[in-house]
């Protein structure tokens, strides 16, 4: 039993750049043809495509945050009525410029939904400013226009007809006779056509004869230009906005951008005036209300003063406080005098006649002070005299009498003074209490008065503020500056932005190279068939490749003839030459050489190869026998008529009475070529090949022929070839280019490693001329056959 063998998968090899390029360079005619076709298409595209130009305008949006307090919204902002709303940001302004409403106003103002085209030239061009006719739309029914657009009945050709015009619908062929200046009803619109007196032929080679008028809905035109319009902020820290528009008609694009800015400014001014008018109305209403409230506050202040007998509450409060201070001082003085009087009275009552009364105590009563002084004088005089005399001295007695009398007077004066002081003290206490009550009432009155004054101040300030804002708003309403300052009016580029010839031509060349490359790459990527020698060598290097058989093209026959100088004949000569190196050892044997021709599956060219190999050997003077080794599906009759009905191998193996050489027939193809057909189709071919006569069969034919070529059955489908492979000196394993799958190449490798096949060599059949080198690659052509132009083209391509 053969040892189980796991085939070695080919190692990943380094990429050969030349080989990879060769895969594509062999198709260089495809690349040339594709580049040529794309260049032609590019030239036609550039010739018939209407160029588009870029138009740009620049504006500066005035910063609302930097406005002066005289702004129409500043009044509300200062009043706190729009606090938190903020001013419009630059993004909002950009959104407004892109809005459908703004573009709709622009399109309506310019009447862009009506277009004129000059059809005199190959490429229709739009007539915009220099139009031979003027068209005014009196009334437009959008719904009727939309219905007409669905039927493509909104285009009219205009032609001169005497003194009038003829309008013909390009779709319905309906005609309208039109006179200059008279309205005509087109079904969806009433229009008036007149001659354009400003029309000039300076920009026209001649007066346009075929003028096409096309009507479009405003909505569709608005959407078209909204998609084209680009509004970009040049810098995030600035308010400079750039508007750009791409359109085939430069003048139209310029007018649209300028009109768009005009509509933006007009609407901004209208909004500004509307706000200013609303602001003025609001201020007037508020002034009337504040005026009434101010009158009410002032009347209340007057009534409060009258009720409380106030002139100036601050001055009166200060006066009250000053009086209270005086009364306190006076109360202290009276209290002091009262205490002094009480002390003097007590002293008088407790003292003796010789005691002096205190003087200069601060008693303010001058009469009392004088009496005290006189009393002390009398006491001093008595004491002086008494020091030199007695109490009985008449002078002393007289002085004692005077002293007693003066003492009584002083006491009486002090008592009277004390009574007066007590009365004064009571009066001062009463007056102080009254002033104190007035002072304590001042804060409440002052609080009420302050509240009244506060209301008055607020109303006055608000009244003056509204008066100021009314004047500022009047100035703002009188001066209406545009919101967008135009930096650059719309201007168009000198060269078109599309199509760009250099880019289009470069793209054509790239596509011309890329598409064939992708096609070839994808085809190679998805290709699972063997195409060339490289595919075989990439899968396995264990089995040599001894020959390549080209694909038959044109009128070439399938069989080689005598003195044949075709590429097919030469390929088989090379195959025979290569076989000699593989059959060195077999050439020393006295018997003939047995060559098996097999393949993996049906249809890979075994019979074709067997016959042509036999013809090549026969042409070399060798005696050759072709044996039909496929007992299940004989194929020798393809090249030898009637071979299917002949008795052959199966009959010899079954019958013991048949002579082998009686079954061999002379071929009609060559005198050195004989045939042994497969014979009758047996029910058990595998069992039949195991017959002991099989060895006798091969020994006898090899003994009588130089070469025995056996056309065997497909190896993968049946085991017949494996059963008889031991009799082969060399096994030619057919692989058909474009037919055999690459994964099937593992089968012969496994069969060889398992010992089922021996001395195996590949023969690549049906190779495309682009892959087949000999006779083409090096420009060496055999025979006198003429190649077609495409054949020569491909032959030269193969060299690269």
PDB file of N, CA and C in Angstrom, residues 2-3 5 721-723 725-726 748-760:
ATOM      1  N   UNK A   2       0.550   2.154  -0.919  1.00  0.00           N
ATOM      2  CA  UNK A   2       1.372   3.373  -1.034  1.00  0.00           C
ATOM      3  C   UNK A   2       1.225   4.239   0.200  1.00  0.00           C
ATOM      4  N   UNK A   3       2.339   4.838   0.617  1.00  0.00           N
ATOM      5  CA  UNK A   3       2.356   5.698   1.793  1.00  0.00           C
ATOM      6  C   UNK A   3       1.564   6.979   1.521  1.00  0.00           C
ATOM      7  N   UNK A   5       0.570  10.645   1.347  1.00  0.00           N
ATOM      8  CA  UNK A   5       1.474  11.789   1.110  1.00  0.00           C
ATOM      9  C   UNK A   5       0.655  13.070   1.106  1.00  0.00           C
ATOM     10  N   UNK A 721      -6.380   4.700 -15.966  1.00  0.00           N
ATOM     11  CA  UNK A 721      -5.010   5.116 -16.284  1.00  0.00           C
ATOM     12  C   UNK A 721      -4.039   4.652 -15.218  1.00  0.00           C
ATOM     13  N   UNK A 722      -4.458   4.706 -13.949  1.00  0.00           N
ATOM     14  CA  UNK A 722      -3.581   4.249 -12.867  1.00  0.00           C
ATOM     15  C   UNK A 722      -3.275   2.758 -12.974  1.00  0.00           C
ATOM     16  N   UNK A 723      -4.240   1.969 -13.488  1.00  0.00           N
ATOM     17  CA  UNK A 723      -4.076   0.517 -13.559  1.00  0.00           C
ATOM     18  C   UNK A 723      -3.016   0.112 -14.576  1.00  0.00           C
ATOM     19  N   UNK A 725      -0.574   2.388 -15.839  1.00  0.00           N
ATOM     20  CA  UNK A 725       0.514   3.344 -15.918  1.00  0.00           C
ATOM     21  C   UNK A 725       1.874   2.686 -15.749  1.00  0.00           C
ATOM     22  N   UNK A 726       1.902   1.504 -15.189  1.00  0.00           N
ATOM     23  CA  UNK A 726       3.181   0.800 -15.010  1.00  0.00           C
ATOM     24  C   UNK A 726       3.836   0.450 -16.342  1.00  0.00           C
ATOM     25  N   UNK A 748      -2.461  15.657 -10.126  1.00  0.00           N
ATOM     26  CA  UNK A 748      -1.315  14.901 -10.668  1.00  0.00           C
ATOM     27  C   UNK A 748      -0.108  14.904  -9.734  1.00  0.00           C
ATOM     28  N   UNK A 749       0.071  15.986  -8.975  1.00  0.00           N
ATOM     29  CA  UNK A 749       1.185  16.016  -8.014  1.00  0.00           C
ATOM     30  C   UNK A 749       0.976  14.949  -6.957  1.00  0.00           C
ATOM     31  N   UNK A 750      -0.248  14.897  -6.417  1.00  0.00           N
ATOM     32  CA  UNK A 750      -0.539  13.876  -5.409  1.00  0.00           C
ATOM     33  C   UNK A 750      -0.415  12.479  -5.998  1.00  0.00           C
ATOM     34  N   UNK A 751      -0.888  12.294  -7.252  1.00  0.00           N
ATOM     35  CA  UNK A 751      -0.829  10.980  -7.893  1.00  0.00           C
ATOM     36  C   UNK A 751       0.621  10.527  -8.102  1.00  0.00           C
ATOM     37  N   UNK A 752       1.471  11.483  -8.465  1.00  0.00           N
ATOM     38  CA  UNK A 752       2.882  11.135  -8.649  1.00  0.00           C
ATOM     39  C   UNK A 752       3.531  10.779  -7.318  1.00  0.00           C
ATOM     40  N   UNK A 753       3.264  11.611  -6.277  1.00  0.00           N
ATOM     41  CA  UNK A 753       3.858  11.349  -4.975  1.00  0.00           C
ATOM     42  C   UNK A 753       3.344  10.068  -4.352  1.00  0.00           C
ATOM     43  N   UNK A 754       2.115   9.700  -4.682  1.00  0.00           N
ATOM     44  CA  UNK A 754       1.544   8.452  -4.160  1.00  0.00           C
ATOM     45  C   UNK A 754       1.955   7.236  -4.979  1.00  0.00           C
ATOM     46  N   UNK A 755       2.661   7.448  -6.098  1.00  0.00           N
ATOM     47  CA  UNK A 755       3.099   6.349  -6.923  1.00  0.00           C
ATOM     48  C   UNK A 755       2.061   5.848  -7.906  1.00  0.00           C
ATOM     49  N   UNK A 756       0.973   6.538  -8.040  1.00  0.00           N
ATOM     50  CA  UNK A 756      -0.057   6.118  -8.992  1.00  0.00           C
ATOM     51  C   UNK A 756       0.357   6.430 -10.426  1.00  0.00           C
ATOM     52  N   UNK A 757       1.135   7.472 -10.589  1.00  0.00           N
ATOM     53  CA  UNK A 757       1.681   7.833 -11.896  1.00  0.00           C
ATOM     54  C   UNK A 757       3.199   7.973 -11.743  1.00  0.00           C
ATOM     55  N   UNK A 758       3.923   7.621 -12.772  1.00  0.00           N
ATOM     56  CA  UNK A 758       5.371   7.768 -12.721  1.00  0.00           C
ATOM     57  C   UNK A 758       5.858   8.413 -14.006  1.00  0.00           C
ATOM     58  N   UNK A 759       7.006   9.022 -13.884  1.00  0.00           N
ATOM     59  CA  UNK A 759       7.610   9.724 -15.034  1.00  0.00           C
ATOM     60  C   UNK A 759       6.587  10.658 -15.693  1.00  0.00           C
ATOM     61  N   UNK A 760       6.044  11.522 -14.868  1.00  0.00           N
ATOM     62  CA  UNK A 760       4.986  12.419 -15.337  1.00  0.00           C
ATOM     63  C   UNK A 760       5.611  13.725 -15.825  1.00  0.00           C
TER      64      UNK A 760
END
